[in-house]
Short mmCIF file of C-alpha atoms in Angstrom, two decimals:
data_model
loop_
_atom_site.label_atom_id
_atom_site.label_comp_id
_atom_site.label_asym_id
_atom_site.label_seq_id
_atom_site.Cartn_x
_atom_site.Cartn_y
_atom_site.Cartn_z
CA MET A 1 -0.01 0.00 0.00
CA ALA A 2 2.86 2.36 0.77
CA SER A 3 4.26 2.00 -2.74
CA SER A 4 0.81 2.64 -4.22
CA LEU A 5 0.44 5.80 -2.21
CA LEU A 6 3.87 6.93 -3.28
CA CYS A 7 3.05 6.46 -6.97
CA PHE A 8 -0.24 8.32 -6.61
CA GLY A 9 1.48 11.17 -4.77
CA LEU A 10 4.15 11.52 -7.44
CA CYS A 11 1.45 12.00 -10.06
CA PHE A 12 0.30 15.14 -8.32
CA LEU A 13 3.78 16.41 -7.44
CA VAL A 14 3.92 18.36 -10.72
CA LEU A 15 0.82 20.29 -9.71
CA PHE A 16 2.31 21.14 -6.32
CA ASN A 17 5.58 22.26 -7.91
CA ILE A 18 3.68 24.60 -10.22
CA CYS A 19 1.98 26.23 -7.25
CA PHE A 20 5.28 26.37 -5.33
CA ALA A 21 6.72 28.35 -8.23
CA GLN A 22 3.81 30.74 -7.79
CA ILE A 23 4.65 31.09 -4.10
CA GLU A 24 8.23 31.94 -4.99
CA GLN A 25 7.00 34.70 -7.27
CA VAL A 26 4.52 36.07 -4.72
CA THR A 27 7.09 36.15 -1.93
CA GLY A 28 9.64 37.93 -4.08
CA ILE A 29 12.03 34.95 -4.35
CA THR A 30 11.90 35.14 -8.16
CA SER A 31 14.40 37.65 -9.47
CA GLU A 32 13.53 40.56 -11.73
CA GLY A 33 15.77 39.01 -14.36
CA LYS A 34 13.63 35.88 -14.45
CA GLN A 35 10.46 37.95 -14.81
CA GLN A 36 12.12 39.82 -17.66
CA ARG A 37 12.92 36.53 -19.41
CA GLN A 38 9.28 35.50 -18.97
CA ARG A 39 8.18 38.69 -20.74
CA GLN A 40 10.69 38.13 -23.56
CA GLN A 41 9.56 34.52 -24.06
CA ARG A 42 5.95 35.61 -24.47
CA PHE A 43 6.73 37.89 -27.39
CA GLN A 44 8.77 35.49 -29.51
CA THR A 45 5.75 34.44 -31.56
CA GLN A 46 5.98 35.17 -35.28
CA CYS A 47 3.18 37.49 -36.39
CA ASN A 48 2.56 38.09 -40.09
CA ILE A 49 -1.00 39.44 -40.07
CA GLN A 50 -2.18 41.14 -43.25
CA ASN A 51 -5.90 41.05 -42.47
CA LEU A 52 -7.77 40.77 -39.17
CA ASN A 53 -11.27 39.39 -38.76
CA ALA A 54 -13.94 39.45 -36.10
CA LEU A 55 -14.04 35.87 -34.86
CA GLU A 56 -16.97 33.67 -33.83
CA PRO A 57 -16.57 30.48 -31.74
CA ARG A 58 -15.54 27.55 -33.94
CA GLN A 59 -16.70 24.63 -31.77
CA LYS A 60 -19.68 24.10 -29.49
CA VAL A 61 -19.74 21.26 -26.99
CA GLU A 62 -22.89 20.53 -25.00
CA SER A 63 -22.99 19.25 -21.43
CA GLU A 64 -25.94 18.29 -19.24
CA ALA A 65 -26.42 21.78 -17.77
CA GLY A 66 -24.61 24.09 -20.15
CA VAL A 67 -22.56 24.71 -23.26
CA THR A 68 -18.84 25.38 -23.85
CA GLU A 69 -17.72 27.20 -26.98
CA PHE A 70 -14.16 27.43 -28.32
CA TRP A 71 -12.46 29.87 -30.63
CA ASP A 72 -10.05 28.15 -33.05
CA GLN A 73 -6.61 27.87 -31.43
CA ASN A 74 -5.06 27.54 -34.88
CA ASN A 75 -6.37 30.93 -35.95
CA GLU A 76 -3.48 33.21 -36.99
CA GLN A 77 -4.64 36.07 -34.77
CA LEU A 78 -4.78 33.93 -31.61
CA GLN A 79 -1.48 32.24 -32.42
CA CYS A 80 0.13 35.67 -32.86
CA ALA A 81 -1.07 36.65 -29.37
CA ASN A 82 -0.21 33.16 -28.02
CA VAL A 83 -3.59 32.77 -26.36
CA ALA A 84 -6.66 30.52 -26.43
CA VAL A 85 -10.22 31.69 -25.71
CA PHE A 86 -13.40 29.84 -24.74
CA ARG A 87 -16.81 30.60 -23.27
CA HIS A 88 -19.00 28.73 -20.76
CA ARG A 89 -22.79 29.12 -20.60
CA ILE A 90 -23.90 27.53 -17.33
CA GLN A 91 -27.61 26.96 -16.69
CA GLN A 92 -29.31 27.52 -13.35
CA ARG A 93 -28.08 24.98 -10.75
CA GLY A 94 -25.31 23.97 -13.18
CA LEU A 95 -21.91 23.00 -11.75
CA LEU A 96 -18.71 23.34 -13.77
CA VAL A 97 -16.64 20.44 -12.41
CA PRO A 98 -13.16 21.07 -10.95
CA ALA A 99 -10.31 21.37 -13.43
CA TYR A 100 -6.90 22.99 -13.83
CA THR A 101 -4.85 24.13 -16.84
CA ASN A 102 -1.20 24.10 -17.91
CA THR A 103 -1.29 27.90 -18.29
CA PRO A 104 -2.42 30.98 -16.36
CA GLU A 105 -6.10 31.79 -16.94
CA ILE A 106 -8.21 34.93 -16.63
CA PHE A 107 -11.97 35.06 -17.09
CA TYR A 108 -14.73 37.67 -17.10
CA VAL A 109 -18.32 37.24 -15.92
CA VAL A 110 -20.44 38.51 -18.79
CA GLN A 111 -23.78 37.69 -17.17
CA GLY A 112 -25.26 36.14 -14.04
CA ARG A 113 -24.20 35.22 -10.52
CA GLY A 114 -22.56 32.23 -8.95
CA ILE A 115 -20.10 30.67 -6.54
CA HIS A 116 -16.43 30.11 -7.40
CA GLY A 117 -13.99 27.85 -5.58
CA VAL A 118 -10.21 27.51 -6.05
CA VAL A 119 -7.99 24.84 -4.53
CA PHE A 120 -4.31 25.64 -3.98
CA PRO A 121 -2.25 22.51 -3.09
CA GLY A 122 -0.61 22.82 0.29
CA CYS A 123 -3.04 25.49 1.56
CA ALA A 124 -5.26 24.97 4.60
CA GLU A 125 -9.03 24.37 4.59
CA THR A 126 -10.00 27.76 5.95
CA PHE A 127 -13.81 27.39 5.74
CA GLN A 128 -14.91 25.18 8.64
CA ASP A 129 -18.41 24.63 10.03
CA SER A 130 -17.24 24.00 13.58
CA GLN A 131 -14.27 25.09 15.70
CA GLN A 132 -14.56 22.07 18.00
CA GLN A 133 -11.61 19.72 17.93
CA GLN A 134 -13.33 16.62 16.67
CA SER A 135 -12.73 14.18 13.84
CA PHE A 136 -14.65 14.46 10.59
CA GLN A 137 -16.18 11.01 11.13
CA SER A 138 -17.90 12.16 14.32
CA SER A 139 -20.38 14.30 12.37
CA LYS A 140 -21.70 13.37 8.95
CA SER A 141 -22.83 16.95 8.30
CA GLN A 142 -19.46 18.50 9.11
CA ASP A 143 -17.45 19.88 6.20
CA GLN A 144 -14.39 21.99 5.64
CA HIS A 145 -12.82 23.29 2.43
CA GLN A 146 -10.73 26.09 0.97
CA LYS A 147 -12.19 29.55 0.44
CA VAL A 148 -15.16 30.11 -1.92
CA ARG A 149 -15.97 33.44 -3.53
CA GLN A 150 -19.16 35.00 -4.82
CA LEU A 151 -19.29 35.76 -8.56
CA ARG A 152 -21.36 38.44 -10.25
CA GLU A 153 -21.51 40.26 -13.57
CA GLY A 154 -18.42 42.37 -14.18
CA ASP A 155 -16.00 40.26 -12.14
CA ILE A 156 -12.50 39.54 -13.43
CA ILE A 157 -11.05 36.32 -11.97
CA ALA A 158 -7.34 35.45 -12.22
CA LEU A 159 -6.13 31.85 -11.84
CA PRO A 160 -2.49 30.73 -11.59
CA THR A 161 -1.22 27.66 -13.43
CA GLY A 162 -2.24 24.41 -11.76
CA ALA A 163 -4.93 25.82 -9.45
CA ALA A 164 -8.02 23.62 -9.65
CA HIS A 165 -11.27 25.60 -9.71
CA TRP A 166 -15.02 25.00 -9.97
CA ILE A 167 -18.07 27.24 -10.57
CA TYR A 168 -21.74 26.87 -9.58
CA ASN A 169 -24.65 28.90 -10.87
CA ASN A 170 -26.84 29.76 -7.88
CA GLY A 171 -28.57 32.65 -9.62
CA ARG A 172 -31.80 32.89 -11.55
CA ASP A 173 -30.27 33.57 -14.96
CA GLN A 174 -27.77 31.83 -17.18
CA LEU A 175 -24.16 32.33 -15.97
CA VAL A 176 -21.93 33.34 -18.92
CA LEU A 177 -18.12 33.43 -18.65
CA VAL A 178 -15.51 34.23 -21.29
CA ALA A 179 -12.01 32.93 -20.49
CA LEU A 180 -8.53 33.53 -21.86
CA VAL A 181 -5.60 31.18 -21.26
CA ASP A 182 -2.07 32.42 -21.89
CA VAL A 183 -0.35 29.56 -23.72
CA GLY A 184 2.64 31.82 -24.43
CA ASN A 185 3.44 32.14 -20.73
CA SER A 186 6.75 30.62 -19.63
CA GLN A 187 4.90 28.50 -17.03
CA ASN A 188 3.46 26.44 -19.92
CA GLN A 189 6.23 23.94 -20.70
CA LEU A 190 4.20 21.60 -22.94
CA ASP A 191 3.43 23.13 -26.34
CA GLN A 192 1.47 25.98 -27.95
CA TYR A 193 -1.92 24.57 -26.95
CA PHE A 194 -3.69 24.73 -23.63
CA ARG A 195 -4.89 21.60 -21.85
CA LYS A 196 -7.68 21.19 -19.33
CA PHE A 197 -7.21 18.53 -16.67
CA TYR A 198 -10.67 17.64 -15.31
CA LEU A 199 -11.03 16.05 -11.90
CA GLY A 200 -14.63 15.00 -12.48
CA GLY A 201 -17.44 14.71 -15.01
CA ASN A 202 -17.24 13.15 -18.46
CA PRO A 203 -15.15 15.58 -20.50
CA GLN A 204 -15.36 15.14 -24.26
CA PRO A 205 -11.99 15.29 -26.05
CA GLN A 206 -12.67 18.81 -27.36
CA LEU A 207 -13.13 20.10 -23.80
CA GLN A 208 -9.58 19.12 -22.89
CA GLY A 209 -8.13 21.78 -25.14
CA PHE A 210 -5.40 20.18 -27.18
CA SER A 211 -7.62 17.63 -28.93
CA GLN A 212 -10.22 20.25 -29.92
CA SER A 213 -7.48 22.15 -31.73
CA GLN A 214 -6.74 19.03 -33.76
CA GLY A 215 -10.16 18.95 -35.38
CA GLY A 216 -12.22 16.69 -33.11
CA ARG A 217 -15.99 16.42 -33.23
CA SER A 218 -17.76 19.65 -32.34
CA GLN A 219 -21.13 18.49 -31.05
CA GLY A 220 -22.36 16.15 -28.35
CA SER A 221 -20.51 13.62 -26.26
CA GLN A 222 -20.74 10.55 -28.49
CA GLY A 223 -18.55 9.40 -31.35
CA SER A 224 -15.33 7.68 -32.21
CA ASP A 225 -13.31 9.95 -29.92
CA ASP A 226 -15.01 8.58 -26.76
CA ARG A 227 -12.08 6.29 -26.08
CA ARG A 228 -9.90 9.37 -25.64
CA ALA A 229 -12.33 11.13 -23.31
CA GLY A 230 -12.33 10.95 -19.55
CA ASN A 231 -11.45 12.75 -16.37
CA LEU A 232 -7.99 12.66 -14.85
CA PHE A 233 -8.66 9.61 -12.66
CA ARG A 234 -9.70 7.39 -15.54
CA GLY A 235 -6.16 6.38 -16.51
CA PHE A 236 -5.11 5.05 -13.07
CA ASP A 237 -5.37 1.45 -11.96
CA GLU A 238 -8.54 1.24 -9.85
CA ARG A 239 -6.89 -0.93 -7.18
CA LEU A 240 -4.09 1.57 -6.69
CA LEU A 241 -6.58 4.41 -6.39
CA ALA A 242 -8.68 2.39 -3.94
CA GLU A 243 -5.59 1.94 -1.80
CA ALA A 244 -4.65 5.60 -2.09
CA PHE A 245 -8.11 6.79 -1.00
CA ASN A 246 -8.70 3.84 1.35
CA VAL A 247 -12.10 3.16 -0.20
CA ASN A 248 -13.88 0.30 -1.95
CA PRO A 249 -12.85 -0.30 -5.61
CA ASP A 250 -16.54 -0.03 -6.62
CA LEU A 251 -16.46 3.62 -5.58
CA ILE A 252 -13.34 4.20 -7.65
CA ARG A 253 -15.01 2.63 -10.70
CA ARG A 254 -17.91 5.07 -10.42
CA LEU A 255 -15.38 7.92 -10.05
CA GLN A 256 -13.45 6.87 -13.13
CA ARG A 257 -16.38 5.93 -15.37
CA PRO A 258 -19.63 7.73 -14.43
CA GLN A 259 -22.64 5.89 -15.88
CA ILE A 260 -24.25 9.02 -17.35
CA GLN A 261 -22.59 11.06 -20.10
CA ARG A 262 -23.01 14.46 -18.44
CA GLY A 263 -20.04 16.40 -19.80
CA ILE A 264 -18.30 18.96 -17.62
CA ILE A 265 -21.28 21.14 -16.62
CA ILE A 266 -23.57 18.93 -14.55
CA ARG A 267 -26.99 19.67 -13.06
CA VAL A 268 -27.31 19.67 -9.27
CA GLU A 269 -30.72 18.22 -8.43
CA GLU A 270 -30.96 19.99 -5.10
CA GLU A 271 -29.40 23.33 -4.21
CA LEU A 272 -25.64 22.96 -3.77
CA ARG A 273 -24.74 23.20 -0.08
CA VAL A 274 -21.41 24.97 0.30
CA LEU A 275 -20.06 26.36 3.55
CA SER A 276 -19.78 30.14 3.15
CA PRO A 277 -20.30 33.36 5.14
CA GLN A 278 -23.86 34.34 6.08
CA ARG A 279 -26.00 35.97 3.39
CA ASP A 280 -26.36 39.21 5.33
CA ARG A 281 -22.57 39.51 5.39
CA GLU A 282 -22.11 38.65 1.71
CA GLN A 283 -22.10 42.27 0.52
CA GLU A 284 -19.69 43.24 3.28
CA GLN A 285 -17.36 40.44 2.18
CA GLU A 286 -17.56 41.52 -1.49
CA GLU A 287 -16.80 45.13 -0.64
CA CYS A 288 -13.83 44.02 1.43
CA GLU A 289 -12.51 41.90 -1.42
CA GLU A 290 -12.91 44.77 -3.86
CA THR A 291 -10.86 47.21 -1.78
CA PRO A 292 -7.76 48.01 -3.87
CA SER A 293 -4.70 46.08 -2.75
CA TYR A 294 -1.58 47.78 -4.02
CA GLU A 295 1.51 45.83 -4.98
CA ARG A 296 3.95 44.87 -2.28
CA ASP A 297 7.16 42.93 -2.81
CA ASN A 298 8.12 41.63 0.63
CA GLY A 299 5.64 38.73 0.50
CA PHE A 300 4.21 39.04 3.99
CA GLU A 301 1.03 41.00 3.18
CA GLU A 302 -0.27 38.47 0.69
CA THR A 303 0.41 34.75 0.22
CA ILE A 304 -0.77 32.32 -2.42
CA CYS A 305 -3.32 30.85 0.01
CA THR A 306 -5.08 34.16 0.79
CA MET A 307 -4.32 36.05 -2.37
CA LYS A 308 -7.09 38.19 -3.87
CA LEU A 309 -8.25 36.61 -7.16
CA ARG A 310 -11.26 38.79 -8.03
CA HIS A 311 -11.87 42.40 -9.03
CA ASN A 312 -15.13 43.86 -10.33
CA ILE A 313 -14.41 45.93 -13.42
CA ASP A 314 -18.00 47.03 -14.13
CA LYS A 315 -18.60 49.32 -11.16
CA PRO A 316 -18.82 52.97 -12.31
CA SER A 317 -16.99 54.07 -9.15
CA HIS A 318 -13.94 52.05 -10.30
CA ALA A 319 -13.67 53.87 -13.66
CA ASP A 320 -10.24 55.25 -14.54
CA VAL A 321 -11.65 57.47 -17.32
CA TYR A 322 -15.18 58.81 -17.39
CA ASN A 323 -17.10 61.04 -19.79
CA PRO A 324 -20.83 61.31 -19.08
CA ARG A 325 -21.62 61.76 -22.78
CA ALA A 326 -19.26 59.14 -24.19
CA GLY A 327 -18.66 56.36 -21.65
CA ARG A 328 -16.02 55.09 -19.27
CA VAL A 329 -12.92 52.87 -19.18
CA THR A 330 -11.76 50.76 -16.27
CA THR A 331 -8.45 48.90 -15.99
CA VAL A 332 -7.43 46.02 -13.79
CA ASN A 333 -3.71 45.24 -13.60
CA ARG A 334 -1.09 44.23 -11.06
CA PHE A 335 -1.65 47.38 -9.01
CA ASN A 336 -5.25 46.66 -8.08
CA LEU A 337 -5.06 42.87 -8.48
CA PRO A 338 -1.48 41.90 -7.51
CA ILE A 339 -1.71 38.28 -8.68
CA LEU A 340 -1.65 39.58 -12.26
CA ARG A 341 1.99 40.53 -11.74
CA ASP A 342 2.87 36.81 -11.71
CA LEU A 343 0.39 35.86 -14.40
CA GLN A 344 1.66 38.68 -16.69
CA LEU A 345 -1.92 39.54 -17.68
CA SER A 346 -4.28 42.50 -17.32
CA ALA A 347 -7.71 43.58 -18.56
CA GLU A 348 -9.66 46.67 -19.63
CA LYS A 349 -13.44 47.27 -19.76
CA GLY A 350 -14.99 50.16 -21.59
CA ASN A 351 -15.92 51.75 -24.91
CA LEU A 352 -13.02 53.77 -26.28
CA TYR A 353 -9.87 53.34 -28.29
CA PRO A 354 -6.40 52.46 -26.85
CA TRP A 355 -3.05 51.89 -28.62
CA ASN A 356 -1.18 49.02 -26.90
CA LEU A 357 2.58 49.61 -26.69
CA ASN A 358 3.70 46.49 -24.83
CA ALA A 359 0.90 43.92 -25.12
CA HIS A 360 -1.47 42.19 -27.46
CA SER A 361 -5.11 43.01 -26.76
CA ILE A 362 -7.81 40.37 -27.19
CA VAL A 363 -11.12 42.24 -27.47
CA TYR A 364 -14.41 40.49 -26.71
CA VAL A 365 -17.65 42.41 -27.30
CA THR A 366 -19.90 41.95 -24.27
CA ARG A 367 -22.85 44.11 -25.43
CA GLY A 368 -24.00 46.22 -28.33
CA ASN A 369 -22.31 46.79 -31.67
CA GLY A 370 -20.12 49.28 -33.46
CA ARG A 371 -17.47 49.98 -36.06
CA MET A 372 -13.82 49.20 -35.50
CA GLN A 373 -10.71 50.06 -37.50
CA ILE A 374 -7.23 48.63 -36.91
CA VAL A 375 -4.13 49.99 -38.65
CA ALA A 376 -0.68 48.31 -38.90
CA GLU A 377 2.76 49.92 -38.67
CA ASN A 378 2.87 50.74 -42.40
CA GLY A 379 -0.48 52.55 -42.34
CA GLU A 380 -2.31 49.61 -43.89
CA ASN A 381 -5.88 49.11 -42.70
CA VAL A 382 -5.95 45.49 -41.56
CA PHE A 383 -9.55 45.62 -40.24
CA ASP A 384 -12.44 47.92 -40.99
CA GLY A 385 -15.81 46.52 -40.16
CA GLN A 386 -18.70 46.01 -37.77
CA ILE A 387 -18.25 44.12 -34.52
CA ARG A 388 -21.10 42.85 -32.39
CA GLU A 389 -21.89 41.08 -29.15
CA GLY A 390 -20.17 37.73 -28.77
CA GLN A 391 -17.42 38.37 -31.34
CA LEU A 392 -13.69 38.43 -30.67
CA ILE A 393 -10.80 40.20 -32.36
CA VAL A 394 -7.07 40.45 -31.62
CA VAL A 395 -5.30 43.84 -31.70
CA PRO A 396 -1.56 43.08 -32.07
CA GLN A 397 0.99 45.03 -30.04
CA GLY A 398 1.53 48.56 -31.36
CA PHE A 399 -1.35 48.52 -33.86
CA ALA A 400 -3.61 51.57 -33.70
CA VAL A 401 -7.35 51.10 -33.20
CA VAL A 402 -10.52 53.24 -33.31
CA LYS A 403 -13.93 52.14 -32.04
CA ARG A 404 -17.24 53.88 -32.64
CA ALA A 405 -20.38 52.80 -30.80
CA GLY A 406 -23.37 51.70 -32.86
CA ASN A 407 -27.04 52.34 -32.22
CA ARG A 408 -27.09 49.89 -29.29
CA GLY A 409 -23.93 51.25 -27.68
CA LEU A 410 -20.69 49.27 -27.47
CA GLU A 411 -19.18 47.47 -24.47
CA TRP A 412 -16.18 45.21 -24.48
CA ILE A 413 -13.62 43.48 -22.30
CA SER A 414 -9.98 43.47 -23.43
CA PHE A 415 -7.56 40.86 -22.12
CA LYS A 416 -3.95 42.06 -22.37
CA THR A 417 -0.79 39.97 -22.36
CA ASN A 418 1.07 42.17 -19.92
CA ASP A 419 0.39 42.88 -16.23
CA VAL A 420 0.94 46.63 -16.78
CA ALA A 421 -0.28 47.15 -20.32
CA MET A 422 0.66 50.60 -21.64
CA THR A 423 -1.54 52.57 -23.98
CA SER A 424 -0.79 55.71 -25.96
CA GLN A 425 -3.60 57.95 -27.24
CA LEU A 426 -3.53 59.32 -30.78
CA ALA A 427 -5.93 62.17 -29.95
CA GLY A 428 -7.13 63.96 -26.86
CA ARG A 429 -5.57 65.68 -23.88
CA ALA A 430 -3.12 62.86 -23.16
CA SER A 431 -2.28 62.10 -26.80
CA VAL A 432 1.02 61.83 -28.59
CA LEU A 433 0.23 64.96 -30.63
CA ARG A 434 -0.51 66.92 -27.46
CA GLY A 435 3.05 66.24 -26.31
CA LEU A 436 4.68 67.47 -29.53
CA PRO A 437 5.71 71.07 -30.22
CA LEU A 438 3.52 72.88 -32.72
CA ASP A 439 6.41 73.33 -35.17
CA VAL A 440 7.08 69.59 -35.14
CA ILE A 441 3.43 68.87 -35.97
CA GLN A 442 3.36 71.61 -38.63
CA ASN A 443 6.48 70.36 -40.41
CA SER A 444 5.79 66.66 -39.99
CA PHE A 445 2.39 66.90 -41.68
CA GLN A 446 3.11 69.95 -43.84
CA VAL A 447 0.15 71.89 -42.47
CA SER A 448 -0.29 75.50 -41.39
CA ARG A 449 0.40 76.53 -37.81
CA ASP A 450 -3.34 77.14 -37.30
CA GLU A 451 -4.12 73.63 -38.57
CA ALA A 452 -1.43 72.16 -36.32
CA GLN A 453 -2.96 73.99 -33.38
CA ARG A 454 -6.40 72.54 -34.12
CA LEU A 455 -4.94 69.03 -34.38
CA LYS A 456 -3.26 69.47 -31.05
CA TYR A 457 -5.93 71.24 -28.98
CA ASN A 458 -9.37 70.66 -30.52
CA ARG A 459 -10.06 67.58 -28.40
CA GLN A 460 -9.96 68.35 -24.65
CA GLU A 461 -11.31 64.99 -23.44
CA LEU A 462 -8.84 62.51 -22.08
CA THR A 463 -9.73 59.16 -23.64
CA VAL A 464 -13.45 58.73 -24.29
CA PHE A 465 -14.71 61.28 -26.80
CA THR A 466 -18.16 62.79 -27.00
CA PRO A 467 -20.02 62.52 -30.33
CA GLY A 468 -19.11 65.09 -32.93
CA PRO A 469 -21.60 67.14 -34.95
CA ARG A 470 -21.75 64.39 -37.61
CA SER A 471 -22.42 61.53 -35.22
CA GLN A 472 -24.60 60.72 -32.26
CA TRP A 473 -22.46 57.87 -30.94
CA GLY A 474 -19.34 57.89 -28.78
CA LEU A 475 -15.84 57.37 -30.15
CA THR A 476 -12.48 56.14 -28.86
CA VAL A 477 -9.07 56.40 -30.60
CA ALA A 478 -5.67 55.00 -29.66
#
């Protein structure tokens, strides 16, 4: 039995080592030179994009209580940014079973409410239903587990590599999440594709990431690929697992091969009972979690076990730029969500136009519609078209972009491949032109001094522009 336990433990040692690397980064053990190498590795992808397109999900995989949709990992835009993107639609009382990835992950709650749990190997079970010193077997109703968090529309959630997480929809509406995984991150030591390692359910091959990029079946859970499907426990010898868990082999067989093909989003027949703070303290807890936590490098203020993973990016009070006639823009980066420093990711929510100096930007339209133009370094227009809710487009590093809201307004979430993504405005009070002398503008564009002055000073807004006399919809330029 000892040898069996040893083998089983070694299988999960990789997961623990991944999280230990995260602890090193959080506590400041990782040197700045190593972080610089991580940044350099991310940007080694070859990008030769002549034309950009608004992308729809390529594959749709149905589960018992929801749907998962994937954008094509082989698409040139996504390969340039070294990312993969997918979307979950979880029905009421649907449970997304626990899983972890080989890459850092960041997701945005487009719609709905729910409960989110993350398990960090080596961290204590901090949610306990009793403080009495008694064994678990003495009370069948007793439970203890790691921290759970409330989810609501507008939340950004950051997940380090190897952290297993689950999600439950306890709201009245469908819970919709759009997720980005950073396959270009140095923590991914496999290949250019992401992989999902499911600890439960009946994952179809497409749901495990790598196989869906190889052209597997796109619908349902049946077909010739079933022999390749299964959760993480399926490949182990059932007798070894029975010894490792000290349970009957029949229980292991049910764990490895559930009788019902339910996929990865399963329906909970009765309301999920999870130990969490009282309902009347829920808002207080959320406000506490949303209090900005500025970056510290000595490692004592925040550890991997208690690290803040969530930040709501939809609250108007959190806006970084606001124009009552044009809209607002809110940024979440390593300064208000410190874990993003180690994940090398950030996000932006709003309806204006930024120019990304040091990051690719993966733009997902959450609501409305509008026109978008993207221009490359040689002045070539690589995209000029309409974008609408549910579509995705990649803005490569340094490319200039303009967005104009349509008749239903325009809202989007941008995932950025840098924890402190820098933007430079082309117009407005903080623009490049505003920082140039008038004579430089005049001679560079061969215009009169009066024309140069109008170019430089006619727009007094910072980032989000009010509609001009020829338009009734807001505009952003960067």
